[in-house]
PDB file of C-alpha atoms and ligand atoms in Angstrom:
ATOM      1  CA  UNK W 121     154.466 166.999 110.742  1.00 50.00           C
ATOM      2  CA  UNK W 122     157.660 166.262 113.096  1.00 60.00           C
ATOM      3  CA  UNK W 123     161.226 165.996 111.832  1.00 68.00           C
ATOM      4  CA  UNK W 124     161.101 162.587 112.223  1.00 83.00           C
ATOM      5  CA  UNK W 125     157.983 161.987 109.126  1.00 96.00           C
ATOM      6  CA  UNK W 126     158.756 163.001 105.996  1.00 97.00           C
ATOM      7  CA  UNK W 127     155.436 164.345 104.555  1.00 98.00           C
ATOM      8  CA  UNK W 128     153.751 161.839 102.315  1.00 98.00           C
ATOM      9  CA  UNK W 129     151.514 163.039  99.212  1.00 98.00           C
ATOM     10  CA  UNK W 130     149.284 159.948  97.554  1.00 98.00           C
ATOM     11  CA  UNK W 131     147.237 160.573  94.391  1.00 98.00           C
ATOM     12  CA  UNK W 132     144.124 158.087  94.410  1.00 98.00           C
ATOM     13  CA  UNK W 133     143.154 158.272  90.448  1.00 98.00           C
ATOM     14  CA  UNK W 134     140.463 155.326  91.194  1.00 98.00           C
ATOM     15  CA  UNK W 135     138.721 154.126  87.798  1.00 98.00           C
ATOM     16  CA  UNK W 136     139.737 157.069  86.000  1.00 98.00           C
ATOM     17  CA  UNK W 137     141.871 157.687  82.791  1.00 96.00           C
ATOM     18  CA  UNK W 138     142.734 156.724  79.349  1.00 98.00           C
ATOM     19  CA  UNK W 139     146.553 156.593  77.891  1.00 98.00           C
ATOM     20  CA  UNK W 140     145.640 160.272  76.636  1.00 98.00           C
ATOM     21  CA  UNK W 141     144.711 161.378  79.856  1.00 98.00           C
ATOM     22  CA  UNK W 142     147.412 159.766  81.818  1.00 98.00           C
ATOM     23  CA  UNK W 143     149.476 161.761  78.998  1.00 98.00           C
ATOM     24  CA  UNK W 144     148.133 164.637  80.335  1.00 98.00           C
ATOM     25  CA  UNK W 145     148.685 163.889  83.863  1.00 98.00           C
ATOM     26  CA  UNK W 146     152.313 162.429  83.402  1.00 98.00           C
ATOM     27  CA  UNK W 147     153.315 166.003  81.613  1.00 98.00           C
ATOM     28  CA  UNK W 148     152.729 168.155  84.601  1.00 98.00           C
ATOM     29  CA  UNK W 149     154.085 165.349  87.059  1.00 98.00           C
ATOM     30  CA  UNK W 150     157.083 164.816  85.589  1.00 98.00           C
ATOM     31  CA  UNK W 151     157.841 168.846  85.195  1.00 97.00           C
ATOM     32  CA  UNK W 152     157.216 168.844  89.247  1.00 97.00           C
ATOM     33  CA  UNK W 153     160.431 169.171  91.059  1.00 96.00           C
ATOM     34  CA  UNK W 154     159.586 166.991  94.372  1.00 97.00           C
ATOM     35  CA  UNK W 155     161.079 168.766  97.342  1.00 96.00           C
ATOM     36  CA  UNK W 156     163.387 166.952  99.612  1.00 93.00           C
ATOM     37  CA  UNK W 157     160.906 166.499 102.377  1.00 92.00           C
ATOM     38  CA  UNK W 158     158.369 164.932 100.886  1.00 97.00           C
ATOM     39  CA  UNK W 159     157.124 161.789  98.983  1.00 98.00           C
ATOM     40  CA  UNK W 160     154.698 161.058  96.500  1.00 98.00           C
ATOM     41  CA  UNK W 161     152.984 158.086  95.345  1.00 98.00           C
ATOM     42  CA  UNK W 162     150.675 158.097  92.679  1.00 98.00           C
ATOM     43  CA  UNK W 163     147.856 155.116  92.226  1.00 98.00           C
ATOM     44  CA  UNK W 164     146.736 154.569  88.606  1.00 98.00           C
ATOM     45  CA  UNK W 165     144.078 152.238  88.063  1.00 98.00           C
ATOM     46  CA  UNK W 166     145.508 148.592  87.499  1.00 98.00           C
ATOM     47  CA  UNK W 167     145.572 148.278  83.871  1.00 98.00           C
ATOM     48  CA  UNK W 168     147.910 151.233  83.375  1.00 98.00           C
ATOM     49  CA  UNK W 169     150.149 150.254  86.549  1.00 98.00           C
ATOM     50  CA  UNK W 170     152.876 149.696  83.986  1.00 98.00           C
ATOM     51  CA  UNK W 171     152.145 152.589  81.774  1.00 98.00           C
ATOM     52  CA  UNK W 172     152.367 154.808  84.271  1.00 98.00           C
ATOM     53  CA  UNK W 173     155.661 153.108  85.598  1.00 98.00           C
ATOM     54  CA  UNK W 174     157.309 153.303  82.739  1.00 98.00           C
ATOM     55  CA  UNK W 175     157.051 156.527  82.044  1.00 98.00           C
ATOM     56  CA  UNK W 176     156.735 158.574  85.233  1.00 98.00           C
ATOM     57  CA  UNK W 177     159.469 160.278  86.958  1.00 98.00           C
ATOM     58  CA  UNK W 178     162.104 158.489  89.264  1.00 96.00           C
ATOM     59  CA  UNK W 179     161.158 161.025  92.154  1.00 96.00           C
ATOM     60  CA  UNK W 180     157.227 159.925  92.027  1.00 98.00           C
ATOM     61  CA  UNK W 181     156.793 156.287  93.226  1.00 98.00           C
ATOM     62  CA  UNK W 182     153.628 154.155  92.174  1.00 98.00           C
ATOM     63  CA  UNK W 183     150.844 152.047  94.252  1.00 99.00           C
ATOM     64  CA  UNK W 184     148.288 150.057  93.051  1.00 98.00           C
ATOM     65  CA  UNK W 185     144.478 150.411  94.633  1.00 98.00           C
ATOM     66  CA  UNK W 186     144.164 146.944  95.797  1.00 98.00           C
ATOM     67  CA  UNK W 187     145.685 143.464  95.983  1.00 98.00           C
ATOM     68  CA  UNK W 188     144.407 140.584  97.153  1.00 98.00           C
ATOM     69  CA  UNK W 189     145.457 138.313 100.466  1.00 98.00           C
ATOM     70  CA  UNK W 190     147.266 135.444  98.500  1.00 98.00           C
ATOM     71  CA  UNK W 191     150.035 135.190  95.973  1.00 97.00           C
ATOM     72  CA  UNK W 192     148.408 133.284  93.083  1.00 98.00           C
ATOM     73  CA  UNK W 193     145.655 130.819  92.094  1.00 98.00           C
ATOM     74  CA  UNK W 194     142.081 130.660  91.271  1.00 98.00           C
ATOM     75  CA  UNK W 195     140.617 134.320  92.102  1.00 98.00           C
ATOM     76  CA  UNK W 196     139.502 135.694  88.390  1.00 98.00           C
ATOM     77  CA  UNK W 197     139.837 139.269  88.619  1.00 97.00           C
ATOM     78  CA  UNK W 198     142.375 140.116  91.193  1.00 98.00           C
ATOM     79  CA  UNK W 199     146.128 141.323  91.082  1.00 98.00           C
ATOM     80  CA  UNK W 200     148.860 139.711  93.620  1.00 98.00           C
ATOM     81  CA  UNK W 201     151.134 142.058  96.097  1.00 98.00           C
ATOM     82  CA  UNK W 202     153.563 139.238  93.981  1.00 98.00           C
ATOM     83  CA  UNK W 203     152.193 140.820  90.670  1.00 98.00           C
ATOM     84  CA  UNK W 204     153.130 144.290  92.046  1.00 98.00           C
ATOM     85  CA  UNK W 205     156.372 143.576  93.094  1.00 98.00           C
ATOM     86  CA  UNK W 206     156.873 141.933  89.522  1.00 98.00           C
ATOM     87  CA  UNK W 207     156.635 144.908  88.053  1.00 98.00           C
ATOM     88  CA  UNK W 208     158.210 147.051  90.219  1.00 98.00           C
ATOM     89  CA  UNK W 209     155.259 148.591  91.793  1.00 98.00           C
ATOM     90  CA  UNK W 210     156.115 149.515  95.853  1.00 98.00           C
ATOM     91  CA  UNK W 211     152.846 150.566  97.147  1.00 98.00           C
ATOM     92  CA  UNK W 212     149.363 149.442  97.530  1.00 99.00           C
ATOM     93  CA  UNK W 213     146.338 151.716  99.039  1.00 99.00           C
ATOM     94  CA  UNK W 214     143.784 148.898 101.046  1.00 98.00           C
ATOM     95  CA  UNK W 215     141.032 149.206 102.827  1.00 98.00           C
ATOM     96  CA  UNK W 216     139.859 152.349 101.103  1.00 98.00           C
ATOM     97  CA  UNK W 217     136.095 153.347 102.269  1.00 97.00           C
ATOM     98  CA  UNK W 218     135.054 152.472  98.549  1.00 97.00           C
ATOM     99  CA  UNK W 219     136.570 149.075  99.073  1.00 98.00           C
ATOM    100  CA  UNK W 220     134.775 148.605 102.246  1.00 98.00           C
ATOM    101  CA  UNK W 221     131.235 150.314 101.083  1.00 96.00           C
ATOM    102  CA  UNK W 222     130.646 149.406  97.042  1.00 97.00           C
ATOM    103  CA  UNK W 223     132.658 146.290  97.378  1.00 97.00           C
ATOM    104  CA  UNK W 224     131.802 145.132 101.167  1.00 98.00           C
ATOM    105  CA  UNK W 225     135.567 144.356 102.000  1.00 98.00           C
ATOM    106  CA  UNK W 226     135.509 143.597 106.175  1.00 98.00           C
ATOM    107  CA  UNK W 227     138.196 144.747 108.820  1.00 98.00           C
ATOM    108  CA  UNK W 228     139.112 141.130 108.593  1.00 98.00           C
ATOM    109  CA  UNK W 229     139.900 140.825 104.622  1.00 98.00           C
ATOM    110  CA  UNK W 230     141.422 144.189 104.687  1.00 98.00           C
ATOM    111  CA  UNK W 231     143.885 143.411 107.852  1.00 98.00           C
ATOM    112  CA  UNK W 232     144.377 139.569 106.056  1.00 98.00           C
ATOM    113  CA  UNK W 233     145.302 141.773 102.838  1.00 98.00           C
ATOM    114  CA  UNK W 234     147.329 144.270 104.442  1.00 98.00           C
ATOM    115  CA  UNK W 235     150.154 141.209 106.476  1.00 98.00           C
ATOM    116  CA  UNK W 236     150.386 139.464 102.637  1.00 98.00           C
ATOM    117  CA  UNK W 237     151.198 142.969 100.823  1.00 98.00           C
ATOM    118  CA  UNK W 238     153.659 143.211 103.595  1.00 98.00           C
ATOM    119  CA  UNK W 239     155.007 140.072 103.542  1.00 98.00           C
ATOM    120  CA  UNK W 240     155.406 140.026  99.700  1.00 98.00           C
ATOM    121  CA  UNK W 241     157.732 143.339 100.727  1.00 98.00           C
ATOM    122  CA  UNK W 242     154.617 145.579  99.357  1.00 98.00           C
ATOM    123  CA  UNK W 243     154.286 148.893 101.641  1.00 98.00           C
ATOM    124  CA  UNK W 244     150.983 149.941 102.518  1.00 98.00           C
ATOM    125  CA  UNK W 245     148.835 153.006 102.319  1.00 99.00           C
ATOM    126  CA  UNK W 246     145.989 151.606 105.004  1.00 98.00           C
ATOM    127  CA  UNK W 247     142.823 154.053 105.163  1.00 98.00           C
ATOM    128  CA  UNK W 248     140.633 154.579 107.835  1.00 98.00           C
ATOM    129  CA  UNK W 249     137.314 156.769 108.453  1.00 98.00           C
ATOM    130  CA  UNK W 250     134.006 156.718 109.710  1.00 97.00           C
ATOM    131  CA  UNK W 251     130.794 157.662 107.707  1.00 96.00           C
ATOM    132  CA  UNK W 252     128.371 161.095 108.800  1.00 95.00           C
ATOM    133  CA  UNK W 253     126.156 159.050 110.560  1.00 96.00           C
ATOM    134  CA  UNK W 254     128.772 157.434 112.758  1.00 97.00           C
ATOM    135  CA  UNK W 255     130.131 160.952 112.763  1.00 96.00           C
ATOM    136  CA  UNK W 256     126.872 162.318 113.867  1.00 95.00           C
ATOM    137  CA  UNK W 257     126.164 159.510 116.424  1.00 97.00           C
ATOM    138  CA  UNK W 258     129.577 160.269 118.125  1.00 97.00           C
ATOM    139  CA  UNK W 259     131.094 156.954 117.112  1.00 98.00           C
ATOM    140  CA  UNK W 260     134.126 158.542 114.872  1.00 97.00           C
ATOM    141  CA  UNK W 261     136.864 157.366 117.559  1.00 97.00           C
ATOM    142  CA  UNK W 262     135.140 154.301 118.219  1.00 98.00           C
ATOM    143  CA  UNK W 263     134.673 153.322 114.379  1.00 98.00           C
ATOM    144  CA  UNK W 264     138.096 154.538 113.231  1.00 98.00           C
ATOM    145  CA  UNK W 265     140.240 152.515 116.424  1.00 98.00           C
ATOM    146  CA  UNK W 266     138.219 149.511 115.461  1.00 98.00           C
ATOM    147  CA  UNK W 267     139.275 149.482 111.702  1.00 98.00           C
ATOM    148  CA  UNK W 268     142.844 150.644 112.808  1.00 98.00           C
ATOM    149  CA  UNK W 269     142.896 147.700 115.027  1.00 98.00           C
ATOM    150  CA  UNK W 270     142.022 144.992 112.421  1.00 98.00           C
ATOM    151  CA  UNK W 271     145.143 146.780 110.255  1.00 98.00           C
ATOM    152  CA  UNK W 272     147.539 147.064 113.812  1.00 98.00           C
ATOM    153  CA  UNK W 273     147.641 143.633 114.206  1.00 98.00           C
ATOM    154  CA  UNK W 274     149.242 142.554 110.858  1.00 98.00           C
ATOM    155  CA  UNK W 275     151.599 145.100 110.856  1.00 98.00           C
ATOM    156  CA  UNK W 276     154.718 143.924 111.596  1.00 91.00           C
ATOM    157  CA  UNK W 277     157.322 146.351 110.246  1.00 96.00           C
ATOM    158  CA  UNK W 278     155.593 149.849 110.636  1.00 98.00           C
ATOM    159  CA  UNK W 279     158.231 151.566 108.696  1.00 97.00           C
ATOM    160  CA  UNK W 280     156.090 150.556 105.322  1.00 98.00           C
ATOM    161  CA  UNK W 281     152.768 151.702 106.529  1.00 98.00           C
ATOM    162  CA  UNK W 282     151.331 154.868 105.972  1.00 98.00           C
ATOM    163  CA  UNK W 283     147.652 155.341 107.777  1.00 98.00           C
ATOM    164  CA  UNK W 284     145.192 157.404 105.827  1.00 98.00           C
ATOM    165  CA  UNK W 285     142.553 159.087 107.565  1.00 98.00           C
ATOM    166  CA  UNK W 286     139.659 159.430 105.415  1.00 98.00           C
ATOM    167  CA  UNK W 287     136.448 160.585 106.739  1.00 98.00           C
ATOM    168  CA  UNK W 288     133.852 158.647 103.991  1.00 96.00           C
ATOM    169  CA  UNK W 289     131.728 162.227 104.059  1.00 96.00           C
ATOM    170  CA  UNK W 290     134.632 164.127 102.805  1.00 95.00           C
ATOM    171  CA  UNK W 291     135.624 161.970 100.273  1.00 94.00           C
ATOM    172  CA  UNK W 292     134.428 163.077  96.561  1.00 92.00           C
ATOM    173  CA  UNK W 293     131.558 165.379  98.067  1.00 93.00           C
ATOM    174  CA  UNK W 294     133.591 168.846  98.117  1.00 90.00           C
ATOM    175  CA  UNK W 295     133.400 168.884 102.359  1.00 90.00           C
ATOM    176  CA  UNK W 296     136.741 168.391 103.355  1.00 91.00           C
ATOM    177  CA  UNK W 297     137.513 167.897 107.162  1.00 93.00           C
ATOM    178  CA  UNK W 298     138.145 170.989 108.447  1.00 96.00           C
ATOM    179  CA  UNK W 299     142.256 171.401 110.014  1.00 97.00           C
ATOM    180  CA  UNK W 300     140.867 171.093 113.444  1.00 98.00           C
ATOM    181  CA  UNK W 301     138.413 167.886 112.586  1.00 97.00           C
ATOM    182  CA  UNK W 302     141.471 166.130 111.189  1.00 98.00           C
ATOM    183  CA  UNK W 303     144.634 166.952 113.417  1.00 98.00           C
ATOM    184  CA  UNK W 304     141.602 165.860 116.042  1.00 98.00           C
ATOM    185  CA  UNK W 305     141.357 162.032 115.039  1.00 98.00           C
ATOM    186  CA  UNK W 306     145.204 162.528 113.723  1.00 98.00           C
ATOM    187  CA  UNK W 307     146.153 163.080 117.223  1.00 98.00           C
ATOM    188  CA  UNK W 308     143.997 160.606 118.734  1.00 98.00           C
ATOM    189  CA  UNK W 309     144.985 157.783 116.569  1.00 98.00           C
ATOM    190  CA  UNK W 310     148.696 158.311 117.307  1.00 98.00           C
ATOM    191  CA  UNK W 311     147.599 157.948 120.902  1.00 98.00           C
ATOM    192  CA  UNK W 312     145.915 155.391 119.707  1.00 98.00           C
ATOM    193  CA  UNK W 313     149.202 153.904 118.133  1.00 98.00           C
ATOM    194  CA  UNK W 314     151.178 154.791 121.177  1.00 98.00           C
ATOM    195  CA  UNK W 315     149.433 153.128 123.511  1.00 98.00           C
ATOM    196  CA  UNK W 316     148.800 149.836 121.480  1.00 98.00           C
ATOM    197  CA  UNK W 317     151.828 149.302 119.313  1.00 98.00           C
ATOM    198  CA  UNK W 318     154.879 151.625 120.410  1.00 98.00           C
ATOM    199  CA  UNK W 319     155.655 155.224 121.535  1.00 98.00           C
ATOM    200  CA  UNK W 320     158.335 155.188 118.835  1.00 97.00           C
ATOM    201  CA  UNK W 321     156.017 153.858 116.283  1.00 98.00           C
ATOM    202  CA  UNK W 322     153.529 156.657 117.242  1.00 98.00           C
ATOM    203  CA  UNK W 323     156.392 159.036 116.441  1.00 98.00           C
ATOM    204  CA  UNK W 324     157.735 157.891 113.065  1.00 98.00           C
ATOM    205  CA  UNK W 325     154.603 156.453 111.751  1.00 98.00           C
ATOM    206  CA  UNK W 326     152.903 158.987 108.653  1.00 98.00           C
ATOM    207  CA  UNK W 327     149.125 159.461 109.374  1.00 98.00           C
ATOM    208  CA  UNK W 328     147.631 161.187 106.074  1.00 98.00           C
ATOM    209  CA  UNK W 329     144.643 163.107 105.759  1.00 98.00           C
ATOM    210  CA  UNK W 330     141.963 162.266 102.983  1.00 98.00           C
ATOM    211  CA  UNK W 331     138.778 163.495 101.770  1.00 97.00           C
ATOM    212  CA  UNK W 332     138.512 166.520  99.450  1.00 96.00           C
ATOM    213  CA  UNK W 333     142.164 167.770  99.705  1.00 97.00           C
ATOM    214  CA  UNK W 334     142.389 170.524  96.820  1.00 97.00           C
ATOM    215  CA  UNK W 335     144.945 173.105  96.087  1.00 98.00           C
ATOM    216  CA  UNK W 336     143.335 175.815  98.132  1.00 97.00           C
ATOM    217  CA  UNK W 337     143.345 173.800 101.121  1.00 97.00           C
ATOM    218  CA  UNK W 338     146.137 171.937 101.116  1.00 98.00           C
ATOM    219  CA  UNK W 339     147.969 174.186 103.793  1.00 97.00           C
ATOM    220  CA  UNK W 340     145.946 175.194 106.173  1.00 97.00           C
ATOM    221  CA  UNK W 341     145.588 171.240 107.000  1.00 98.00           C
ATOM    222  CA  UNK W 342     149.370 170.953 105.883  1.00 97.00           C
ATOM    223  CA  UNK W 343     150.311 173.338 109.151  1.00 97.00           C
ATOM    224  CA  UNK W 344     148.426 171.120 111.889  1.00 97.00           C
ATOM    225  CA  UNK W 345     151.247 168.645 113.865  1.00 97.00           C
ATOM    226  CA  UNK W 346     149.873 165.228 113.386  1.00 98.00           C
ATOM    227  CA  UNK W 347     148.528 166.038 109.377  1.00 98.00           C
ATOM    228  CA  UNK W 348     151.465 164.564 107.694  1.00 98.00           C
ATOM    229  CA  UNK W 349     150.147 164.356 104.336  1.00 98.00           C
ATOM    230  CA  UNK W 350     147.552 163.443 102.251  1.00 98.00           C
ATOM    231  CA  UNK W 351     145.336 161.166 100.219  1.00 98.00           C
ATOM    232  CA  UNK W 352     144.534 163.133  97.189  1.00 98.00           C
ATOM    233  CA  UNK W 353     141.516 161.715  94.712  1.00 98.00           C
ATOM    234  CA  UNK W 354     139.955 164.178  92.035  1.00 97.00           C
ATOM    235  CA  UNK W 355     142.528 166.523  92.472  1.00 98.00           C
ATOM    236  CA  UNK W 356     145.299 164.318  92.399  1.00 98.00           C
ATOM    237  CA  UNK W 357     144.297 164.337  88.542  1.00 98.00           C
ATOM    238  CA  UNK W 358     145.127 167.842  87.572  1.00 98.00           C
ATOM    239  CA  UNK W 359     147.978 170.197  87.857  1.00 98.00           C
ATOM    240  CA  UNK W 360     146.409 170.849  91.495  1.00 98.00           C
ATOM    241  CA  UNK W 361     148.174 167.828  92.626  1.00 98.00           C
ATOM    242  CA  UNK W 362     151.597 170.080  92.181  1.00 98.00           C
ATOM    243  CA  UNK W 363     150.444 172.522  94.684  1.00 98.00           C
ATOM    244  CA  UNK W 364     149.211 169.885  97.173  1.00 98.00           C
ATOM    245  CA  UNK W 365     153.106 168.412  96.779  1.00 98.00           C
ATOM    246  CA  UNK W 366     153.746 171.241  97.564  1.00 97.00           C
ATOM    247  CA  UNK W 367     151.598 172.520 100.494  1.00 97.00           C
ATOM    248  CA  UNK W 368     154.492 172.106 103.173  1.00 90.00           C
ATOM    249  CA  UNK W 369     156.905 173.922 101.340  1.00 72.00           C
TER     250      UNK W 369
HETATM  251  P1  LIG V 922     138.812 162.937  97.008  1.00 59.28           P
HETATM  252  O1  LIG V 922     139.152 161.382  97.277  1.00 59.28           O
HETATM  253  O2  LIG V 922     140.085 163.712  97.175  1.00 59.28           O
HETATM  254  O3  LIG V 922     138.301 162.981  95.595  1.00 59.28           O
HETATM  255  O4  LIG V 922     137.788 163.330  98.022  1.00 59.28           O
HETATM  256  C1  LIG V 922     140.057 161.006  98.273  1.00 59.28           C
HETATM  257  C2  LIG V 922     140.189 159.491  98.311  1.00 59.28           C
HETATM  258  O5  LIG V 922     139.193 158.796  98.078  1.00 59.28           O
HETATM  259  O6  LIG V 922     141.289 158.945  98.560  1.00 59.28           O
END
């Protein structure tokens, strides 16, 4: 992390939680004191967007997991970056691998999704990551400049765009990247970012690493130079998540 990113902790909850639960969660969040460096964004499933909002501390902000491309109409089942900004909700996580892989989203929906979030004045938690066998067939840079591509090119004010690097074997399976794997692609895709958007985008622009963060390895990824957060899922929904906050402290 450089002076000029302010570390960036997201908590993914996907489809998980009840109002107990999210009881439970919303105790030990809003004990945390968030230090000064650092934000943190929580994502709560859509129906309890405004449960959580209501009740969560000023110092944690909230995303949704999704939005769609257009502002209202005939598209049963879907929530509007509109919606979001209706009820005070500043972030939205798109193009998640389990967006792209259970629910076949394309580069193309994702990057049409990601300029209308933006537009609606929505910032944006854009993932990235390749699968093992695109891992394992050397195609990670390939794979992951291709998807960052389709997001680059709707991106007009980078300043509300955090990239999430999320290798889809790390995510949920207990194999998390190790420091070196991640601060790796990290460094590439700021290259990446320098050489197709901006040097001074490269610099200021959070890339966050996802995929089996937990509290016992938080900061050993936390101390590599391009790792400027993370993308937290499972343990995002226990008193681990402190810790993680915590990891550059
Ligand atoms: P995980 O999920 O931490 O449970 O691996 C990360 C994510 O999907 O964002």
């Amino acid at each position: 992390m450089s002076d000029q990113r302010n570390f960036f902790v997201g908590g993914n909850w996907k489809m998980n939680g009840s109002k107990a639960s999210i009881d439970g969660i919303l105790q030990f969040l809003n004990e945390a004191k968030i230090p000064a460096n650092t934000d943190v964004v929580c994502g709560p499933p859509t129906a309890y967007l405004s449960y959580v909002k209501e009740r969560i501390q000023a110092g944690v902000q909230v995303s949704a997991q999704n939005c769609y491309k257009v502002a209202k109409g005939a598209f049963t089942g879907e929530t509007s970056p509109a919606m979001l900004k209706d009820l005070r909700i500043g972030w939205v996580i798109l193009g998640h691998s389990e967006r792209r892989h259970v629910f076949g989203e394309s580069d193309e929906l994702i990057g049409e999704k990601v300029k209308h979030a933006l537009d609606e004045g929505v910032k944006v938690i854009a993932c990235v990551g390749e699968t093992l066998g695109e891992r394992e067939s050397g195609l990670t840079e390939e794979v992951v400049f291709k998807q960052t591509k389709a997001i680059a090119s709707n991106v007009s004010d980078w300043s509300s765009v955090v990239i999430a690097y999320e290798p889809v074997w790390a995510i949920g399976t207990g194999k998390t990247a190790t420091p070196e794997q991640a601060q790796e692609v990290h460094l590439r895709l700021r290259a990446w970012l320098s050489d197709n958007v901006s040097p001074s985008v490269a610099a200021s622009t959070r890339i966050i690493y996802g995929g089996s963060v937990n509290a016992k390895n938080c900061q050993d990824l936390a101390t590599k130079p391009d790792v400027d957060g993370f993308l937290v899922g499972g343990a995002s929904l226990k008193p681990d998540f402190i810790t993680i906050i915590n990891a550059k402290g």
